[in-house]
Every structure is written in C-alpha cells, then in structure tokens.
Backbone as numpy.savetxt, mean C-alpha at the origin, in Angstrom:
# Nx Ny Nz CAx CAy CAz Cx Cy Cz
-9.63 -26.66 -3.35 -8.67 -26.94 -2.30 -8.51 -25.71 -1.42
-7.98 -25.90 -0.26 -7.76 -24.82 0.69 -6.27 -24.71 0.96
-5.75 -23.48 0.95 -4.36 -23.25 1.30 -4.31 -22.46 2.59
-3.28 -22.70 3.36 -3.11 -21.99 4.62 -1.73 -21.33 4.62
-1.70 -20.05 4.96 -0.45 -19.33 5.11 -0.31 -18.89 6.56
0.87 -19.03 7.12 1.07 -18.71 8.54 1.25 -17.21 8.79
0.23 -16.41 8.48 0.34 -14.98 8.72 0.31 -14.70 10.21
1.22 -13.87 10.64 1.24 -13.45 12.03 0.47 -12.14 12.11
-0.68 -12.18 12.72 -1.55 -11.02 12.76 -1.66 -10.56 14.20
-0.83 -9.57 14.54 -0.86 -9.04 15.89 -0.80 -7.53 15.85
-1.50 -6.92 16.76 -1.47 -5.47 16.91 -0.85 -5.16 18.26
0.17 -4.31 18.30 0.73 -3.95 19.60 -0.35 -3.26 20.44
-0.40 -3.59 21.68 -1.38 -2.99 22.58 -0.68 -2.54 23.85
-1.29 -1.64 24.61 -0.62 -1.14 25.82 -0.31 -2.24 26.83
-1.07 -3.31 26.81 -0.87 -4.38 27.79 -0.41 -5.67 27.14
0.33 -5.57 26.06 0.84 -6.74 25.37 0.12 -6.99 24.06
0.68 -7.86 23.19 0.07 -8.09 21.88 -1.26 -8.83 22.01
-2.15 -8.52 21.09 -3.43 -9.21 21.04 -3.72 -9.61 19.60
-4.36 -10.75 19.36 -4.69 -11.13 17.99 -5.64 -10.11 17.37
-5.45 -9.84 16.09 -6.29 -8.87 15.39 -6.54 -9.39 13.98
-7.78 -9.58 13.64 -8.11 -10.11 12.33 -9.04 -9.19 11.54
-9.22 -7.96 11.96 -10.32 -7.20 11.42 -9.99 -6.11 10.41
-8.91 -5.37 10.54 -8.74 -4.19 9.70 -7.30 -4.01 9.26
-7.11 -3.03 8.36 -5.79 -2.65 7.87 -5.08 -3.74 7.09
-5.82 -4.67 6.53 -5.22 -5.72 5.71 -5.58 -5.43 4.26
-4.58 -5.41 3.40 -4.76 -5.16 1.98 -4.20 -6.33 1.20
-4.94 -6.80 0.22 -4.48 -7.90 -0.63 -4.72 -7.55 -2.09
-3.72 -7.81 -2.93 -3.83 -7.57 -4.38 -3.04 -8.62 -5.14
-3.42 -8.80 -6.38 -2.66 -9.59 -7.33 -2.10 -8.60 -8.35
-0.85 -8.79 -8.76 -0.24 -7.88 -9.74 -1.01 -7.95 -11.06
-0.98 -6.86 -11.85 -1.70 -6.86 -13.12 -1.32 -8.01 -14.05
-0.06 -8.48 -13.98 0.33 -9.60 -14.83 -0.10 -10.95 -14.24
-0.66 -10.93 -13.04 -1.18 -12.15 -12.42 -0.14 -13.09 -11.84
1.10 -12.65 -11.71 2.17 -13.55 -11.26 2.47 -13.47 -9.77
2.16 -12.34 -9.13 2.48 -12.16 -7.71 1.23 -11.76 -6.94
1.17 -12.22 -5.70 0.15 -11.80 -4.76 0.82 -11.03 -3.64
0.14 -10.03 -3.15 0.68 -9.19 -2.08 -0.35 -9.08 -0.98
0.09 -9.25 0.24 -0.76 -9.04 1.41 0.01 -8.11 2.34
-0.59 -6.98 2.69 0.08 -6.02 3.55 -0.82 -5.66 4.71
-0.22 -5.71 5.87 -0.87 -5.31 7.11 0.14 -4.40 7.79
-0.23 -3.15 8.07 0.75 -2.20 8.59 1.33 -2.61 9.94
0.63 -3.46 10.68 1.14 -3.89 11.97 1.89 -5.21 11.89
1.45 -6.11 11.03 2.02 -7.45 11.00 3.03 -7.67 9.90
3.05 -6.83 8.88 4.08 -6.97 7.86 3.57 -7.13 6.45
4.52 -7.41 5.58 4.28 -7.52 4.15 4.58 -8.96 3.73
3.65 -9.56 2.98 3.83 -10.92 2.48 3.70 -10.91 0.97
4.65 -11.56 0.31 4.65 -11.70 -1.15 4.65 -13.18 -1.49
3.92 -13.53 -2.52 3.89 -14.93 -2.93 3.65 -15.01 -4.42
4.05 -16.14 -5.00 3.81 -16.39 -6.41 2.40 -16.91 -6.59
1.81 -16.63 -7.74 0.46 -17.07 -8.05 0.48 -17.87 -9.34
-0.14 -19.03 -9.32 -0.33 -19.82 -10.54 -1.74 -19.51 -11.04
-1.83 -18.74 -12.11 -3.13 -18.30 -12.62 -3.97 -19.47 -13.15
-3.32 -20.53 -13.54 -4.03 -21.68 -14.08 -4.73 -22.47 -12.98
-4.04 -22.66 -11.86 -4.61 -23.47 -10.77 -5.15 -22.64 -9.61
-4.72 -21.37 -9.54 -5.12 -20.53 -8.41 -4.29 -20.77 -7.16
-3.22 -21.52 -7.29 -2.39 -21.86 -6.14 -1.37 -20.77 -5.84
-1.17 -20.49 -4.55 -0.17 -19.55 -4.07 1.04 -20.34 -3.57
2.24 -19.83 -3.82 3.45 -20.54 -3.38 4.57 -19.54 -3.12
5.67 -20.05 -2.58 6.90 -19.27 -2.35 6.65 -18.01 -1.53
5.99 -18.16 -0.41 5.70 -17.03 0.47 7.00 -16.44 1.00
7.14 -15.12 0.87 8.25 -14.37 1.46 7.62 -13.34 2.38
8.06 -13.34 3.62 7.43 -12.50 4.65 8.43 -11.47 5.15
8.03 -10.20 5.15 8.84 -9.10 5.66 8.08 -8.49 6.84
8.37 -8.93 8.07 7.60 -8.43 9.21 7.85 -6.97 9.54
9.02 -6.47 9.24 9.37 -5.09 9.61 9.77 -4.29 8.40
8.91 -4.22 7.39 9.26 -3.50 6.16 9.34 -2.00 6.41
8.64 -1.52 7.44 8.62 -0.08 7.71 9.32 0.19 9.03
10.21 1.15 9.02 10.91 1.53 10.23 10.88 3.05 10.36
10.46 3.56 11.49 10.00 2.84 12.66 8.63 2.21 12.42
8.32 1.25 13.25 7.05 0.56 13.13 5.89 1.52 13.37
4.74 1.29 12.73 3.59 2.17 12.93 3.12 2.18 14.38
2.55 3.29 14.79 2.02 3.44 16.13 0.58 2.95 16.14
0.24 2.04 17.02 -1.10 1.44 17.04 -2.17 2.45 17.42
-1.80 3.56 18.05 -2.79 4.57 18.42 -3.18 5.47 17.25
-2.24 5.70 16.35 -2.50 6.66 15.28 -2.62 6.04 13.89
-2.00 4.90 13.65 -2.02 4.31 12.31 -3.27 3.48 12.10
-4.24 4.08 11.43 -5.50 3.39 11.21 -5.79 3.17 9.73
-4.97 3.71 8.87 -5.25 3.63 7.45 -4.04 3.13 6.69
-4.29 2.24 5.76 -3.22 1.75 4.89 -3.84 1.35 3.56
-3.01 1.33 2.54 -3.49 0.96 1.22 -2.30 0.55 0.37
-2.54 -0.31 -0.61 -1.49 -0.70 -1.54 -2.00 -0.60 -2.97
-1.08 -0.31 -3.88 -1.36 -0.32 -5.32 -0.12 -0.84 -6.02
-0.33 -1.34 -7.21 0.77 -1.91 -7.98 0.83 -1.21 -9.33
2.05 -0.93 -9.79 2.22 -0.27 -11.08 1.67 -1.15 -12.21
1.28 -0.54 -13.32 0.74 -1.32 -14.44 1.70 -2.39 -14.97
3.02 -2.14 -14.88 3.99 -3.13 -15.36 4.29 -4.21 -14.31
3.60 -4.16 -13.17 3.70 -5.15 -12.09 5.03 -5.13 -11.35
5.85 -4.14 -11.56 7.17 -4.10 -10.92 7.18 -3.37 -9.58
6.42 -2.27 -9.46 6.52 -1.44 -8.27 5.26 -1.53 -7.42
5.50 -1.70 -6.13 4.43 -1.74 -5.15 4.44 -0.41 -4.41
3.29 0.23 -4.34 3.15 1.49 -3.62 2.34 1.23 -2.36
2.92 1.64 -1.21 2.27 1.44 0.08 1.98 2.79 0.70
0.75 2.96 1.13 0.33 4.19 1.81 0.10 3.84 3.27
0.69 4.61 4.16 0.44 4.47 5.58 0.28 5.86 6.17
-0.98 6.24 6.38 -1.32 7.55 6.95 -0.72 8.70 6.16
0.44 9.17 6.52 1.00 10.35 5.88 2.25 10.06 5.06
2.52 8.80 4.75 3.71 8.45 3.98 3.35 7.58 2.79
4.07 7.79 1.70 3.93 6.98 0.49 5.28 6.34 0.20
5.29 5.01 0.15 6.51 4.24 -0.09 6.42 3.54 -1.44
7.58 3.29 -2.05 7.65 2.46 -3.26 8.60 1.32 -2.98
8.20 0.11 -3.34 9.06 -1.06 -3.23 9.18 -1.70 -4.60
10.38 -2.20 -4.91 10.66 -2.82 -6.21 10.46 -4.33 -6.08
9.41 -4.86 -6.70 9.11 -6.29 -6.62 10.13 -7.13 -7.38
10.97 -6.52 -8.22 12.00 -7.25 -8.95 13.31 -7.33 -8.17
13.41 -6.65 -7.04 14.64 -6.65 -6.23 14.82 -8.00 -5.54
16.07 -8.36 -5.26 16.32 -9.63 -4.58 15.80 -9.59 -3.14
15.84 -8.43 -2.50 15.22 -8.24 -1.19 14.28 -7.05 -1.31
13.00 -7.34 -1.46 12.00 -6.30 -1.72 11.98 -5.26 -0.60
12.09 -5.70 0.63 12.05 -4.79 1.76 13.19 -3.77 1.73
14.36 -4.20 1.28 15.52 -3.30 1.20 15.41 -2.30 0.05
14.49 -2.52 -0.88 14.35 -1.63 -2.04 13.45 -0.44 -1.76
12.92 -0.34 -0.56 11.92 0.70 -0.28 12.50 2.10 -0.40
11.66 2.97 -0.99 11.99 4.38 -1.16 10.82 5.17 -0.62
11.09 6.13 0.25 10.04 7.02 0.73 9.82 8.05 -0.38
8.68 7.95 -1.06 8.38 8.85 -2.17 8.01 10.23 -1.65
7.14 10.28 -0.62 6.74 11.58 -0.11 6.00 11.42 1.21
5.90 12.53 1.93 5.08 12.62 3.13 4.01 13.67 2.88
2.88 13.49 3.52 1.75 14.38 3.28 2.12 15.83 3.61
1.80 16.73 2.67 2.06 18.15 2.85 0.78 18.81 3.35
0.73 19.08 4.64 -0.48 19.64 5.23 -0.53 21.16 5.14
0.46 21.77 4.53 0.47 23.23 4.46 -0.48 23.78 3.40
-0.91 22.92 2.45 -1.78 23.39 1.37 -3.25 23.32 1.73
-3.59 22.54 2.73 -4.98 22.37 3.15 -5.06 22.74 4.63
-6.09 23.45 5.03 -6.14 23.94 6.40 -6.55 22.87 7.41
-7.12 21.76 6.95 -7.55 20.71 7.87 -6.42 19.70 8.08
-6.45 19.02 9.20 -5.49 17.95 9.44 -5.93 16.75 8.62
-5.06 16.25 7.77 -5.43 15.17 6.87 -4.23 14.29 6.61
-4.42 13.33 5.72 -3.35 12.44 5.31 -3.77 11.69 4.07
-2.95 10.72 3.65 -3.29 9.88 2.51 -4.28 8.83 2.98
-5.12 8.37 2.07 -6.11 7.36 2.44 -6.01 6.16 1.51
-6.96 5.99 0.60 -7.00 4.82 -0.29 -6.29 5.12 -1.61
-5.63 4.10 -2.15 -4.98 4.24 -3.45 -5.57 3.24 -4.43
-5.54 3.60 -5.72 -6.14 2.73 -6.73 -5.47 2.98 -8.08
-5.06 1.89 -8.75 -4.57 1.98 -10.11 -5.77 2.17 -11.03
-5.73 3.20 -11.88 -6.85 3.52 -12.75 -6.57 3.05 -14.18
-7.61 2.99 -15.02 -7.42 2.55 -16.41 -6.45 3.43 -17.21
-6.23 4.67 -16.79 -5.29 5.53 -17.51 -3.83 5.25 -17.14
-3.59 4.24 -16.28 -2.23 3.86 -15.91 -1.64 4.67 -14.77
-2.42 5.57 -14.19 -1.96 6.36 -13.05 -2.54 5.79 -11.77
-1.90 6.10 -10.65 -2.42 5.67 -9.34 -2.95 6.91 -8.64
-4.20 6.82 -8.20 -4.87 7.93 -7.53 -4.97 7.60 -6.04
-4.74 8.61 -5.19 -4.77 8.43 -3.75 -5.76 9.44 -3.17
-6.75 8.93 -2.46 -7.74 9.81 -1.84 -7.18 10.38 -0.54
-7.96 11.27 0.07 -7.55 11.96 1.27 -8.78 12.24 2.11
-8.58 12.66 3.32 -9.70 13.10 4.15 -10.11 14.53 3.78
-9.38 15.14 2.86 -9.71 16.46 2.34 -10.31 16.29 0.95
-10.92 17.31 0.40 -11.47 17.20 -0.96 -10.39 17.34 -2.03
-9.37 16.51 -1.93 -8.28 16.51 -2.91 -7.92 15.07 -3.26
-7.31 14.92 -4.43 -6.80 13.63 -4.88 -5.34 13.82 -5.26
-4.50 12.89 -4.85 -3.08 12.90 -5.15 -2.85 11.89 -6.28
-1.85 12.13 -7.14 -1.66 11.26 -8.30 -0.19 10.86 -8.45
0.02 9.55 -8.67 1.32 9.04 -9.11 1.19 8.98 -10.63
1.81 9.92 -11.33 1.63 10.06 -12.77 2.36 9.01 -13.59
3.51 8.53 -13.12 4.31 7.55 -13.85 4.70 6.39 -12.93
3.73 5.58 -12.51 4.03 4.54 -11.52 4.96 3.44 -12.01
5.21 3.34 -13.31 6.13 2.33 -13.84 7.60 2.73 -13.71
7.87 3.93 -13.18 9.24 4.43 -13.10 9.71 4.40 -11.65
10.97 4.01 -11.46 11.55 3.83 -10.13 11.81 5.15 -9.42
11.57 5.12 -8.11 11.93 6.24 -7.24 11.10 7.48 -7.47
11.70 8.62 -7.17 11.01 9.90 -7.25 10.63 10.29 -8.68
11.23 9.62 -9.66 10.87 9.87 -11.06 9.45 9.37 -11.38
8.79 8.70 -10.44 7.41 8.26 -10.65 6.46 9.45 -10.77
6.94 10.63 -10.44 6.21 11.88 -10.63 4.94 11.93 -9.78
5.12 11.79 -8.48 4.00 11.89 -7.55 3.69 13.35 -7.28
2.43 13.73 -7.40 1.99 15.09 -7.16 0.86 15.10 -6.13
1.10 15.79 -5.04 0.06 15.94 -4.04 -0.93 17.02 -4.47
-2.16 16.89 -4.00 -3.21 17.89 -4.23 -3.40 18.18 -5.72
-3.34 17.14 -6.54 -3.45 17.30 -7.99 -4.84 17.67 -8.45
-5.85 17.09 -7.82 -7.23 17.38 -8.19 -7.99 17.89 -6.98
-8.70 18.96 -7.15 -9.58 19.46 -6.10 -10.98 18.96 -6.45
-11.66 18.36 -5.49 -13.00 17.80 -5.73 -14.04 18.59 -4.94
-15.29 18.38 -5.27 -16.38 19.04 -4.58 -16.81 18.27 -3.34
-16.39 17.02 -3.24 -16.78 16.16 -2.13 -15.56 15.43 -1.59
-15.69 14.88 -0.39 -14.63 14.05 0.17 -14.74 12.66 -0.44
-13.63 12.12 -0.90 -13.61 10.78 -1.46 -12.99 9.84 -0.44
-13.74 8.88 0.02 -13.21 7.91 0.97 -12.42 6.82 0.27
-12.57 6.69 -1.01 -11.87 5.67 -1.77 -12.32 5.74 -3.22
-11.96 4.72 -3.97 -12.28 4.67 -5.39 -12.93 3.33 -5.70
-13.73 3.26 -6.76 -14.33 1.97 -7.14 -13.27 1.07 -7.76
-13.41 -0.22 -7.55 -12.51 -1.17 -8.20 -13.04 -1.45 -9.58
-12.16 -1.35 -10.56 -12.57 -1.50 -11.96 -12.07 -2.83 -12.48
C-alpha cells in the first residue's frame, strides 16, 4: 500500500518561496520502532507513530517552526538527526547548533534544549557540526568539516547532563559522515 503525508516542503528564496524536494531532509525510526521522525531544517519537524507489524505510519504531528529563529537559506546547508538508544531524546544538528527534544513531552517542540553551539576557538578553520550517528556503544558521534569528532556521551539523559563534548576525537582525515550500522 502507499501512504501520503502532506509535508510542506518549501525553501525561502529571495523572490518568494519555491518548492524544494532535494536536500536537508532526514528521516529515522526510533530504536524501539514506535516513532518515525522526518526533519527538514526549512520546512519543519514531523513525528508519527509506526506500526512495525504492518509498516503503517499514523498520528502525524507537524512542528513547522521548531527552531527559532528560522534557519537562513543562504547559510544553512547541513542538518542531521539522531535518536537516543532509549528512544526518548531526539538530537538535531543544524550547522553550528545541537538541540535536544524530548519525544515523551506533550509538546515536543516546546521541550527543545540548546545543548551547545560549535566552539570554533579550538580549531583554526571555520567549521561546524555535520552528520550525527548513534553508534553501537550507545553514544552519538557528530562529524565536522575539521578532522575532529564530537560525542554525546550519555544521550539517554535529559538536557546538558547528556555530557556532550566537542572535539573529543582528533582524526587523521576529514569525516563527512559515518556508516549506518
């Protein structure tokens, strides 16, 4: 069967909105398989229930303005999402900011916490956060345009207690992302 969701996919442009279907869209299913998440930094955040038995999505909740101020279409080109191993916390990366949202909250958008902003003082190049990935060790790793990796050490814990550390690993090469396991 085919399901259709009314996603509003628009990118602000200098001469008015234009349809955009190509980039900055992230989709994941929580580790427990109960929730689906679709995030587009320009169009918003969508959450829905997943029936693992039938593959059906239901109960779509749409947050068009989860981030304030809204991203700038000229500079915001990178986004990524990861979910904590316990399926409760959603981590959103947008260029130089890392956000945490509580999927158990009655209004997920209102639960957002700015965990950190990119610290460019430790690396001489202009950089930011890039791709994030939940690893088998239960930590979330975030790549960068620099040869460093940032780590959320305790992603199952709310707020700043998640123990996010920037520049945790120095690498010999630039990592554009991580393999999906």
